[in-house]
């Protein structure tokens, strides 16, 4: 299991410029190491630029049955789905002259009024740019079901929540909202009097010839669908009702890269819509730019990440330098964005390559044994020695071995995380910091 709450539909901000074209050998070795040490069951990476399109896939799509992943293996892509939904909105803006500033109240029952306290209406654009003032998730979801939190959430449930909700300041602040993306897709289905699935297929997937991208996996493709994992535990594939437009798509590395490449092709049938979708539609309180479903960095690179219970994905499209980077894994606990960012620009985004374990004596290990706490987060971290190996257990999580890499630092093999122990002036261990997914969580030792 992962060492923090499931990061649903995760995203990140980064610097990007010209990096590698073909997939470098040190990255292949890092991928092999992570797979060998069961950090990630499989990893698929793709690069496209002026020299060609390159893929590298390593690991297992099904651990129990030892089935290898390949370029046709399907992964859940989570929030990257929002870029497809944003493109669908942009398509109707271009072909139907659907105004992006259309109030969503025009499509909702009279029992719902999505207008903030200053009288500003939530619009189609504000839903797609996360500036609607709607929360990340509604409070009437079954969040107890962390393994499949969106499976039963319906339009009726959403209407019940929205009928009592007053949006925060609309178009003033960025607040990431899976609910807003789900609502947008549902409104588009109301607008066109057809299902979101049919609209996406007709208006986006078919025109771009994305033949391996699905909301529902057809029976002919089930053998290609990777199993999802959280740590070493297999977890269910996520199911969706209303929230499909926020995170329901599945695809393979070839189709994901193909989708990214379409944004570099001014002759493709959706080029005008893609221009709308990737133009700056909203600048937030931190001066960060947003398109329709896309994040736009300071170099005008569009990007998005995605995460479901058992999968993590990431892609970036550099239109100026005509490059696409995409990466996928069937691990919900071990991100691979660091690999993609390193490929993009190794100087700006240095990777923390997985270290090799160093031998340490049982006597030396004893210094790290004990209980550590973080009062603010109500977390407890226990360390014991078992068969000359330090075992770590965070509150509510299984026990995992950690391995010494030198300088009072240990690392996990089952996830991408490390623990840096702290010593006082007497060289006594007094605390630690957990480093995982860009977070640093301090703990104080409670036992001598």
CSV table of C-alpha atoms in Angstrom, one decimal:
chain,number,residue,atom,x,y,z
A,1,UNK,CA,0.0,0.0,0.0
A,2,UNK,CA,1.2,3.6,-0.6
A,3,UNK,CA,2.4,5.7,2.3
A,4,UNK,CA,-0.2,8.5,1.8
A,5,UNK,CA,-3.8,8.9,0.8
A,6,UNK,CA,-4.6,7.9,-2.7
A,7,UNK,CA,-3.8,11.0,-4.9
A,8,UNK,CA,-6.7,10.9,-7.2
A,9,UNK,CA,-6.1,12.3,-10.6
A,10,UNK,CA,-2.8,13.8,-9.6
A,11,UNK,CA,-1.0,16.6,-11.5
A,12,UNK,CA,2.3,18.5,-11.2
A,13,UNK,CA,4.0,21.6,-12.5
A,14,UNK,CA,7.5,21.5,-13.9
A,15,UNK,CA,10.1,23.2,-16.2
A,16,UNK,CA,10.6,21.8,-19.6
A,17,UNK,CA,12.8,22.3,-22.6
A,18,UNK,CA,14.6,20.2,-25.2
A,19,UNK,CA,16.1,17.0,-23.7
A,20,UNK,CA,16.5,13.5,-25.1
A,21,UNK,CA,15.0,12.3,-28.4
A,22,UNK,CA,15.5,8.6,-28.2
A,23,UNK,CA,15.0,6.8,-24.8
A,24,UNK,CA,18.4,6.9,-23.0
A,25,UNK,CA,20.0,3.8,-21.7
A,26,UNK,CA,20.2,5.1,-18.1
A,27,UNK,CA,16.4,5.5,-18.1
A,28,UNK,CA,15.9,2.0,-19.5
A,29,UNK,CA,18.1,0.7,-16.6
A,30,UNK,CA,16.2,2.7,-14.1
A,31,UNK,CA,12.9,1.3,-15.4
A,32,UNK,CA,14.4,-2.2,-15.3
A,33,UNK,CA,15.5,-1.6,-11.7
A,34,UNK,CA,12.1,-0.3,-10.5
A,35,UNK,CA,10.4,-3.3,-12.1
A,36,UNK,CA,12.9,-5.8,-10.8
A,37,UNK,CA,12.5,-4.5,-7.3
A,38,UNK,CA,8.7,-4.4,-7.5
A,39,UNK,CA,8.4,-0.7,-7.2
A,40,UNK,CA,6.3,-0.7,-10.5
A,41,UNK,CA,4.9,-3.8,-12.1
A,42,UNK,CA,5.4,-2.3,-15.5
A,43,UNK,CA,6.4,1.0,-17.1
A,44,UNK,CA,5.7,2.2,-20.6
A,45,UNK,CA,7.4,5.3,-22.0
A,46,UNK,CA,7.1,7.0,-25.4
A,47,UNK,CA,8.9,9.9,-27.1
A,48,UNK,CA,8.0,11.5,-30.4
A,49,UNK,CA,10.0,14.3,-32.1
A,50,UNK,CA,11.3,15.2,-35.5
A,51,UNK,CA,13.5,12.1,-35.7
A,52,UNK,CA,10.7,9.6,-35.1
A,53,UNK,CA,8.6,7.9,-32.4
A,54,UNK,CA,10.2,5.7,-29.8
A,55,UNK,CA,8.8,3.4,-27.1
A,56,UNK,CA,10.2,1.3,-24.3
A,57,UNK,CA,7.9,-1.0,-22.3
A,58,UNK,CA,9.2,-3.2,-19.5
A,59,UNK,CA,7.5,-5.3,-16.8
A,60,UNK,CA,4.3,-7.2,-16.2
A,61,UNK,CA,0.7,-6.3,-17.0
A,62,UNK,CA,-0.4,-9.2,-14.8
A,63,UNK,CA,1.9,-10.1,-12.0
A,64,UNK,CA,0.2,-13.2,-10.8
A,65,UNK,CA,0.1,-14.8,-14.3
A,66,UNK,CA,3.5,-13.3,-15.3
A,67,UNK,CA,2.1,-11.7,-18.4
A,68,UNK,CA,4.4,-9.2,-20.0
A,69,UNK,CA,3.4,-5.6,-20.9
A,70,UNK,CA,4.0,-4.3,-24.4
A,71,UNK,CA,3.1,-1.4,-26.6
A,72,UNK,CA,-0.5,-2.6,-26.8
A,73,UNK,CA,-1.0,-2.8,-23.1
A,74,UNK,CA,-3.9,-0.6,-21.9
A,75,UNK,CA,-3.6,1.6,-18.8
A,76,UNK,CA,-6.0,3.8,-17.0
A,77,UNK,CA,-5.0,7.4,-17.6
A,78,UNK,CA,-7.1,9.1,-14.9
A,79,UNK,CA,-7.1,12.9,-15.2
A,80,UNK,CA,-5.5,13.1,-18.6
A,81,UNK,CA,-9.1,12.3,-19.7
A,82,UNK,CA,-9.9,15.9,-18.8
A,83,UNK,CA,-7.9,17.1,-21.8
A,84,UNK,CA,-10.1,15.0,-24.1
A,85,UNK,CA,-13.2,16.5,-22.4
A,86,UNK,CA,-11.7,20.0,-22.9
A,87,UNK,CA,-11.1,19.2,-26.5
A,88,UNK,CA,-14.7,18.1,-26.9
A,89,UNK,CA,-15.9,21.4,-25.5
A,90,UNK,CA,-13.5,23.2,-27.9
A,91,UNK,CA,-14.9,21.2,-30.8
A,92,UNK,CA,-18.4,22.5,-30.2
A,93,UNK,CA,-17.0,26.0,-29.7
A,94,UNK,CA,-15.5,25.8,-33.2
A,95,UNK,CA,-18.3,23.9,-35.1
A,96,UNK,CA,-21.4,25.0,-33.2
A,97,UNK,CA,-20.3,28.4,-32.0
A,98,UNK,CA,-21.0,27.3,-28.5
A,99,UNK,CA,-19.8,30.2,-26.3
A,100,UNK,CA,-17.3,29.1,-23.7
A,101,UNK,CA,-18.8,31.7,-21.4
A,102,UNK,CA,-22.2,30.1,-21.6
A,103,UNK,CA,-23.6,29.8,-18.0
A,104,UNK,CA,-24.1,26.2,-17.0
A,105,UNK,CA,-27.4,27.1,-15.4
A,106,UNK,CA,-28.8,27.1,-19.0
A,107,UNK,CA,-28.4,23.3,-19.0
A,108,UNK,CA,-29.5,22.5,-15.4
A,109,UNK,CA,-32.8,22.0,-13.7
A,110,UNK,CA,-34.4,25.0,-11.9
A,111,UNK,CA,-33.6,23.5,-8.6
A,112,UNK,CA,-29.9,24.2,-9.2
A,113,UNK,CA,-28.3,27.7,-9.5
A,114,UNK,CA,-24.5,27.7,-9.9
A,115,UNK,CA,-23.9,31.4,-9.3
A,116,UNK,CA,-21.6,32.8,-6.7
A,117,UNK,CA,-22.5,35.3,-4.0
A,118,UNK,CA,-21.5,38.2,-6.2
A,119,UNK,CA,-23.8,37.1,-9.0
A,120,UNK,CA,-21.1,35.6,-11.3
A,121,UNK,CA,-22.3,32.5,-13.1
A,122,UNK,CA,-20.3,29.3,-13.4
A,123,UNK,CA,-19.6,28.8,-17.2
A,124,UNK,CA,-18.5,26.0,-19.4
A,125,UNK,CA,-15.0,27.5,-19.5
A,126,UNK,CA,-14.7,27.8,-15.8
A,127,UNK,CA,-15.6,24.1,-15.4
A,128,UNK,CA,-12.8,23.2,-17.8
A,129,UNK,CA,-10.2,25.5,-16.3
A,130,UNK,CA,-10.9,24.6,-12.6
A,131,UNK,CA,-12.0,28.1,-11.9
A,132,UNK,CA,-15.7,27.3,-11.2
A,133,UNK,CA,-15.6,27.5,-7.4
A,134,UNK,CA,-16.8,23.9,-7.2
A,135,UNK,CA,-15.0,21.6,-4.8
A,136,UNK,CA,-12.5,18.9,-5.8
A,137,UNK,CA,-15.2,16.3,-4.9
A,138,UNK,CA,-18.8,16.5,-3.7
A,139,UNK,CA,-19.5,15.6,-0.1
A,140,UNK,CA,-22.0,12.9,-1.0
A,141,UNK,CA,-19.6,10.5,-2.6
A,142,UNK,CA,-18.8,7.1,-1.1
A,143,UNK,CA,-15.3,8.0,-0.1
A,144,UNK,CA,-15.1,5.0,2.2
A,145,UNK,CA,-14.7,2.9,-1.0
A,146,UNK,CA,-11.2,4.1,-1.8
A,147,UNK,CA,-10.6,1.2,-4.1
A,148,UNK,CA,-13.5,2.4,-6.4
A,149,UNK,CA,-14.7,5.8,-5.2
A,150,UNK,CA,-16.5,6.9,-8.4
A,151,UNK,CA,-18.3,3.7,-9.3
A,152,UNK,CA,-21.8,4.6,-8.1
A,153,UNK,CA,-21.8,8.4,-8.4
A,154,UNK,CA,-24.7,9.4,-10.7
A,155,UNK,CA,-26.3,12.5,-12.1
A,156,UNK,CA,-29.0,12.2,-9.4
A,157,UNK,CA,-26.3,12.3,-6.8
A,158,UNK,CA,-24.6,15.3,-8.4
A,159,UNK,CA,-27.9,17.2,-8.7
A,160,UNK,CA,-28.6,16.5,-5.0
A,161,UNK,CA,-25.3,18.0,-4.0
A,162,UNK,CA,-25.4,21.0,-6.4
A,163,UNK,CA,-28.9,21.9,-5.3
A,164,UNK,CA,-27.5,23.0,-2.0
A,165,UNK,CA,-24.1,24.3,-3.1
A,166,UNK,CA,-23.1,27.9,-3.6
A,167,UNK,CA,-19.9,28.2,-5.7
A,168,UNK,CA,-16.9,30.1,-4.3
A,169,UNK,CA,-15.7,33.1,-6.2
A,170,UNK,CA,-16.1,32.1,-9.9
A,171,UNK,CA,-13.2,32.9,-12.3
A,172,UNK,CA,-11.1,34.3,-9.5
A,173,UNK,CA,-9.1,31.3,-8.2
A,174,UNK,CA,-7.8,27.9,-9.4
A,175,UNK,CA,-9.3,25.1,-7.4
A,176,UNK,CA,-8.9,21.6,-9.0
A,177,UNK,CA,-12.3,20.0,-9.4
A,178,UNK,CA,-13.0,16.5,-10.5
A,179,UNK,CA,-16.7,17.3,-9.9
A,180,UNK,CA,-16.4,20.3,-12.3
A,181,UNK,CA,-14.9,18.0,-15.1
A,182,UNK,CA,-17.6,15.4,-14.5
A,183,UNK,CA,-20.3,18.1,-14.7
A,184,UNK,CA,-18.8,19.5,-17.9
A,185,UNK,CA,-19.0,16.2,-19.7
A,186,UNK,CA,-22.6,15.7,-18.5
A,187,UNK,CA,-23.6,19.1,-19.7
A,188,UNK,CA,-22.1,18.4,-23.1
A,189,UNK,CA,-24.2,15.2,-23.3
A,190,UNK,CA,-27.3,17.3,-22.4
A,191,UNK,CA,-26.4,19.9,-25.0
A,192,UNK,CA,-26.0,17.3,-27.8
A,193,UNK,CA,-28.7,14.9,-26.5
A,194,UNK,CA,-26.3,12.0,-26.6
A,195,UNK,CA,-24.1,10.1,-24.2
A,196,UNK,CA,-20.6,11.4,-23.3
A,197,UNK,CA,-19.2,8.1,-24.6
A,198,UNK,CA,-20.8,8.5,-28.0
A,199,UNK,CA,-19.8,12.2,-28.3
A,200,UNK,CA,-16.2,11.5,-27.4
A,201,UNK,CA,-16.0,8.6,-29.9
A,202,UNK,CA,-17.6,10.6,-32.7
A,203,UNK,CA,-16.0,14.0,-32.2
A,204,UNK,CA,-12.5,13.2,-30.8
A,205,UNK,CA,-11.4,9.6,-30.9
A,206,UNK,CA,-12.6,8.7,-34.4
A,207,UNK,CA,-11.3,11.9,-36.1
A,208,UNK,CA,-7.9,11.4,-34.5
A,209,UNK,CA,-7.9,7.7,-35.3
A,210,UNK,CA,-7.4,6.7,-31.7
A,211,UNK,CA,-8.4,3.1,-32.1
A,212,UNK,CA,-7.0,1.9,-28.8
A,213,UNK,CA,-8.6,4.5,-26.5
A,214,UNK,CA,-11.7,3.5,-24.6
A,215,UNK,CA,-14.1,4.4,-21.8
A,216,UNK,CA,-15.3,0.8,-21.7
A,217,UNK,CA,-12.8,-1.9,-22.8
A,218,UNK,CA,-14.2,-4.0,-25.6
A,219,UNK,CA,-14.1,-7.8,-25.2
A,220,UNK,CA,-11.5,-8.0,-28.0
A,221,UNK,CA,-9.1,-5.9,-25.9
A,222,UNK,CA,-9.6,-7.3,-22.4
A,223,UNK,CA,-6.4,-9.4,-22.6
A,224,UNK,CA,-4.5,-6.2,-23.2
A,225,UNK,CA,-5.8,-4.4,-20.1
A,226,UNK,CA,-3.2,-4.3,-17.4
A,227,UNK,CA,-4.0,-5.2,-13.8
A,228,UNK,CA,-3.7,-2.2,-11.4
A,229,UNK,CA,-1.6,-2.4,-8.2
A,230,UNK,CA,-1.2,-0.4,-5.0
A,231,UNK,CA,2.2,-1.4,-3.7
A,232,UNK,CA,2.3,-5.2,-4.3
A,233,UNK,CA,-1.5,-5.6,-3.9
A,234,UNK,CA,-3.8,-5.9,-7.0
A,235,UNK,CA,-6.6,-3.4,-6.9
A,236,UNK,CA,-9.8,-3.2,-8.9
A,237,UNK,CA,-10.1,-1.2,-12.1
A,238,UNK,CA,-11.9,2.0,-11.5
A,239,UNK,CA,-15.5,2.2,-12.7
A,240,UNK,CA,-17.4,5.4,-13.5
A,241,UNK,CA,-20.9,6.7,-14.1
A,242,UNK,CA,-21.2,10.5,-14.1
A,243,UNK,CA,-17.5,11.1,-13.5
A,244,UNK,CA,-16.2,9.5,-16.7
A,245,UNK,CA,-15.2,12.8,-18.2
A,246,UNK,CA,-12.9,13.5,-15.3
A,247,UNK,CA,-10.9,10.3,-15.4
A,248,UNK,CA,-12.5,7.3,-17.2
A,249,UNK,CA,-10.3,6.7,-20.3
A,250,UNK,CA,-7.9,3.8,-20.9
A,251,UNK,CA,-5.4,3.7,-23.6
A,252,UNK,CA,-1.9,2.3,-24.6
A,253,UNK,CA,1.4,4.1,-24.9
A,254,UNK,CA,1.1,4.2,-28.7
A,255,UNK,CA,-2.3,5.8,-28.7
A,256,UNK,CA,-1.4,8.3,-26.0
A,257,UNK,CA,1.7,9.4,-27.9
A,258,UNK,CA,-0.5,9.6,-31.1
A,259,UNK,CA,-2.9,11.8,-29.2
A,260,UNK,CA,-0.1,14.1,-28.2
A,261,UNK,CA,1.3,14.2,-31.7
A,262,UNK,CA,-2.0,15.3,-33.1
A,263,UNK,CA,-1.5,18.7,-31.3
A,264,UNK,CA,1.6,19.1,-33.4
A,265,UNK,CA,-0.2,18.5,-36.7
A,266,UNK,CA,-2.0,21.6,-38.1
A,267,UNK,CA,-3.7,19.5,-40.8
A,268,UNK,CA,-5.5,17.2,-38.4
A,269,UNK,CA,-9.4,17.5,-38.4
A,270,UNK,CA,-9.4,18.9,-34.9
A,271,UNK,CA,-6.6,21.4,-35.3
A,272,UNK,CA,-8.8,24.5,-34.8
A,273,UNK,CA,-10.4,23.0,-31.7
A,274,UNK,CA,-7.0,22.1,-30.3
A,275,UNK,CA,-5.9,25.6,-30.8
A,276,UNK,CA,-8.8,26.8,-28.7
A,277,UNK,CA,-8.2,24.1,-26.1
A,278,UNK,CA,-4.5,24.9,-25.7
A,279,UNK,CA,-4.8,28.7,-25.7
A,280,UNK,CA,-4.6,30.4,-22.3
A,281,UNK,CA,-8.2,30.5,-21.1
A,282,UNK,CA,-7.5,31.4,-17.5
A,283,UNK,CA,-4.6,32.7,-15.4
A,284,UNK,CA,-4.8,31.8,-11.8
A,285,UNK,CA,-3.8,33.5,-8.5
A,286,UNK,CA,-0.2,32.3,-8.9
A,287,UNK,CA,-0.1,33.5,-12.5
A,288,UNK,CA,-0.1,29.9,-13.8
A,289,UNK,CA,-1.9,29.4,-17.1
A,290,UNK,CA,-4.7,27.0,-18.0
A,291,UNK,CA,-6.3,25.8,-21.2
A,292,UNK,CA,-9.4,23.7,-21.6
A,293,UNK,CA,-8.4,20.7,-19.5
A,294,UNK,CA,-4.7,21.5,-20.0
A,295,UNK,CA,-2.0,23.0,-17.8
A,296,UNK,CA,0.4,25.4,-19.6
A,297,UNK,CA,3.8,26.1,-18.1
A,298,UNK,CA,6.0,29.1,-18.4
A,299,UNK,CA,7.5,27.8,-21.7
A,300,UNK,CA,3.9,27.3,-23.1
A,301,UNK,CA,4.2,23.6,-22.9
A,302,UNK,CA,0.9,21.8,-22.3
A,303,UNK,CA,0.8,18.9,-19.9
A,304,UNK,CA,-1.3,16.8,-17.6
A,305,UNK,CA,-0.9,13.9,-15.2
A,306,UNK,CA,-3.3,11.3,-14.1
A,307,UNK,CA,-3.8,8.7,-11.3
A,308,UNK,CA,-6.3,6.1,-10.4
A,309,UNK,CA,-6.3,3.5,-7.7
A,310,UNK,CA,-3.8,1.2,-9.6
A,311,UNK,CA,-2.3,3.4,-12.3
A,312,UNK,CA,-0.3,6.6,-12.8
A,313,UNK,CA,0.2,8.5,-16.1
A,314,UNK,CA,1.8,11.7,-17.4
A,315,UNK,CA,2.2,13.4,-20.7
A,316,UNK,CA,3.6,16.7,-22.1
A,317,UNK,CA,3.4,18.3,-25.5
A,318,UNK,CA,6.1,20.8,-26.5
A,319,UNK,CA,4.5,22.5,-29.5
A,320,UNK,CA,7.4,24.9,-30.0
A,321,UNK,CA,10.0,22.1,-30.3
A,322,UNK,CA,7.5,19.5,-31.6
A,323,UNK,CA,8.1,16.9,-28.9
A,324,UNK,CA,5.8,14.6,-27.0
A,325,UNK,CA,6.7,12.7,-23.9
A,326,UNK,CA,4.3,10.1,-22.3
A,327,UNK,CA,4.7,7.6,-19.5
A,328,UNK,CA,2.4,5.1,-17.9
A,329,UNK,CA,2.6,2.5,-15.1
A,330,UNK,CA,0.2,0.1,-13.5
A,331,UNK,CA,1.1,1.3,-10.0
A,332,UNK,CA,-1.1,3.7,-8.1
A,333,UNK,CA,1.5,4.1,-5.4
A,334,UNK,CA,4.7,4.8,-7.4
A,335,UNK,CA,4.8,7.8,-9.7
A,336,UNK,CA,6.9,7.8,-12.8
A,337,UNK,CA,6.7,11.5,-13.6
A,338,UNK,CA,10.3,12.0,-12.5
A,339,UNK,CA,11.4,9.8,-15.3
A,340,UNK,CA,9.4,11.8,-17.9
A,341,UNK,CA,10.6,15.1,-16.6
A,342,UNK,CA,14.2,13.9,-16.7
A,343,UNK,CA,13.8,12.8,-20.3
A,344,UNK,CA,12.4,16.2,-21.1
A,345,UNK,CA,15.3,18.2,-19.5
A,346,UNK,CA,17.9,16.3,-17.4
A,347,UNK,CA,19.5,19.6,-16.2
A,348,UNK,CA,16.3,21.2,-14.9
A,349,UNK,CA,14.7,18.0,-13.8
A,350,UNK,CA,17.5,15.7,-12.4
A,351,UNK,CA,16.2,12.3,-11.4
A,352,UNK,CA,16.8,10.6,-8.1
A,353,UNK,CA,18.0,7.3,-9.5
A,354,UNK,CA,17.2,4.3,-7.3
A,355,UNK,CA,20.3,3.6,-5.2
A,356,UNK,CA,22.0,0.3,-4.5
A,357,UNK,CA,21.8,-1.1,-1.0
A,358,UNK,CA,24.8,-0.9,1.2
A,359,UNK,CA,25.5,-3.5,3.9
A,360,UNK,CA,25.0,-2.4,7.5
A,361,UNK,CA,25.6,-4.3,10.7
A,362,UNK,CA,22.8,-5.3,13.1
A,363,UNK,CA,24.5,-3.2,15.7
A,364,UNK,CA,24.4,-0.1,13.5
A,365,UNK,CA,20.7,-0.9,12.6
A,366,UNK,CA,19.7,-0.8,16.3
A,367,UNK,CA,20.2,3.0,16.3
A,368,UNK,CA,17.2,3.4,14.0
A,369,UNK,CA,14.8,1.1,15.8
A,370,UNK,CA,11.9,2.7,17.7
A,371,UNK,CA,8.7,4.7,17.3
A,372,UNK,CA,8.5,8.1,15.5
A,373,UNK,CA,5.5,10.4,15.4
A,374,UNK,CA,4.1,13.4,13.5
A,375,UNK,CA,1.6,15.0,15.9
A,376,UNK,CA,0.2,17.4,13.3
A,377,UNK,CA,-0.7,14.6,10.8
A,378,UNK,CA,-1.5,12.1,13.6
A,379,UNK,CA,1.0,9.6,12.0
A,380,UNK,CA,3.1,7.0,13.7
A,381,UNK,CA,6.1,5.3,12.2
A,382,UNK,CA,7.6,2.1,13.7
A,383,UNK,CA,10.9,0.6,12.9
A,384,UNK,CA,12.1,-2.9,14.0
A,385,UNK,CA,14.9,-5.2,13.0
A,386,UNK,CA,13.9,-8.6,11.5
A,387,UNK,CA,16.5,-11.0,10.1
A,388,UNK,CA,19.1,-8.2,9.9
A,389,UNK,CA,16.8,-6.0,7.9
A,390,UNK,CA,15.1,-2.8,9.1
A,391,UNK,CA,11.3,-3.0,8.8
A,392,UNK,CA,9.2,0.2,8.5
A,393,UNK,CA,5.5,0.5,9.2
A,394,UNK,CA,3.5,3.7,8.9
A,395,UNK,CA,0.1,4.1,10.5
A,396,UNK,CA,-2.5,1.9,8.9
A,397,UNK,CA,0.0,0.5,6.4
A,398,UNK,CA,1.7,-2.9,5.9
A,399,UNK,CA,5.2,-3.4,7.1
A,400,UNK,CA,7.9,-3.1,4.5
A,401,UNK,CA,11.7,-3.6,4.5
A,402,UNK,CA,13.9,-0.5,3.9
A,403,UNK,CA,17.5,-0.6,2.7
A,404,UNK,CA,20.5,1.4,3.7
A,405,UNK,CA,22.1,3.7,1.1
A,406,UNK,CA,24.5,5.6,3.4
A,407,UNK,CA,24.5,8.7,5.5
A,408,UNK,CA,21.7,7.6,7.7
A,409,UNK,CA,19.4,7.2,4.7
A,410,UNK,CA,17.2,4.2,3.8
A,411,UNK,CA,15.1,3.6,0.8
A,412,UNK,CA,12.1,1.4,-0.1
A,413,UNK,CA,12.0,-1.0,-3.0
A,414,UNK,CA,8.3,-1.4,-3.1
A,415,UNK,CA,7.6,2.3,-3.6
A,416,UNK,CA,9.7,5.3,-4.7
A,417,UNK,CA,10.4,6.8,-1.3
A,418,UNK,CA,13.3,7.3,1.1
A,419,UNK,CA,13.8,8.0,4.8
A,420,UNK,CA,16.5,10.3,6.1
A,421,UNK,CA,17.2,9.9,9.8
A,422,UNK,CA,18.4,12.9,11.8
A,423,UNK,CA,21.0,12.9,14.6
A,424,UNK,CA,21.8,15.3,17.4
A,425,UNK,CA,25.2,16.7,18.5
A,426,UNK,CA,25.8,13.4,20.4
A,427,UNK,CA,25.2,11.4,17.2
A,428,UNK,CA,22.0,10.0,18.6
A,429,UNK,CA,19.1,9.4,16.2
A,430,UNK,CA,16.3,11.8,17.2
A,431,UNK,CA,14.0,12.0,14.2
A,432,UNK,CA,13.5,11.4,10.5
A,433,UNK,CA,12.0,12.8,7.3
A,434,UNK,CA,10.0,10.8,4.8
A,435,UNK,CA,10.5,11.8,1.2
A,436,UNK,CA,7.9,10.6,-1.2
A,437,UNK,CA,6.3,12.0,-4.4
A,438,UNK,CA,7.8,15.5,-3.7
A,439,UNK,CA,6.6,15.6,-0.1
A,440,UNK,CA,8.8,15.8,3.0
A,441,UNK,CA,7.1,14.6,6.2
A,442,UNK,CA,9.1,15.0,9.5
A,443,UNK,CA,8.8,12.7,12.4
A,444,UNK,CA,10.2,12.9,16.0
A,445,UNK,CA,11.5,9.8,17.8
A,446,UNK,CA,9.6,9.0,20.9
A,447,UNK,CA,11.7,6.0,22.2
A,448,UNK,CA,15.3,6.1,23.5
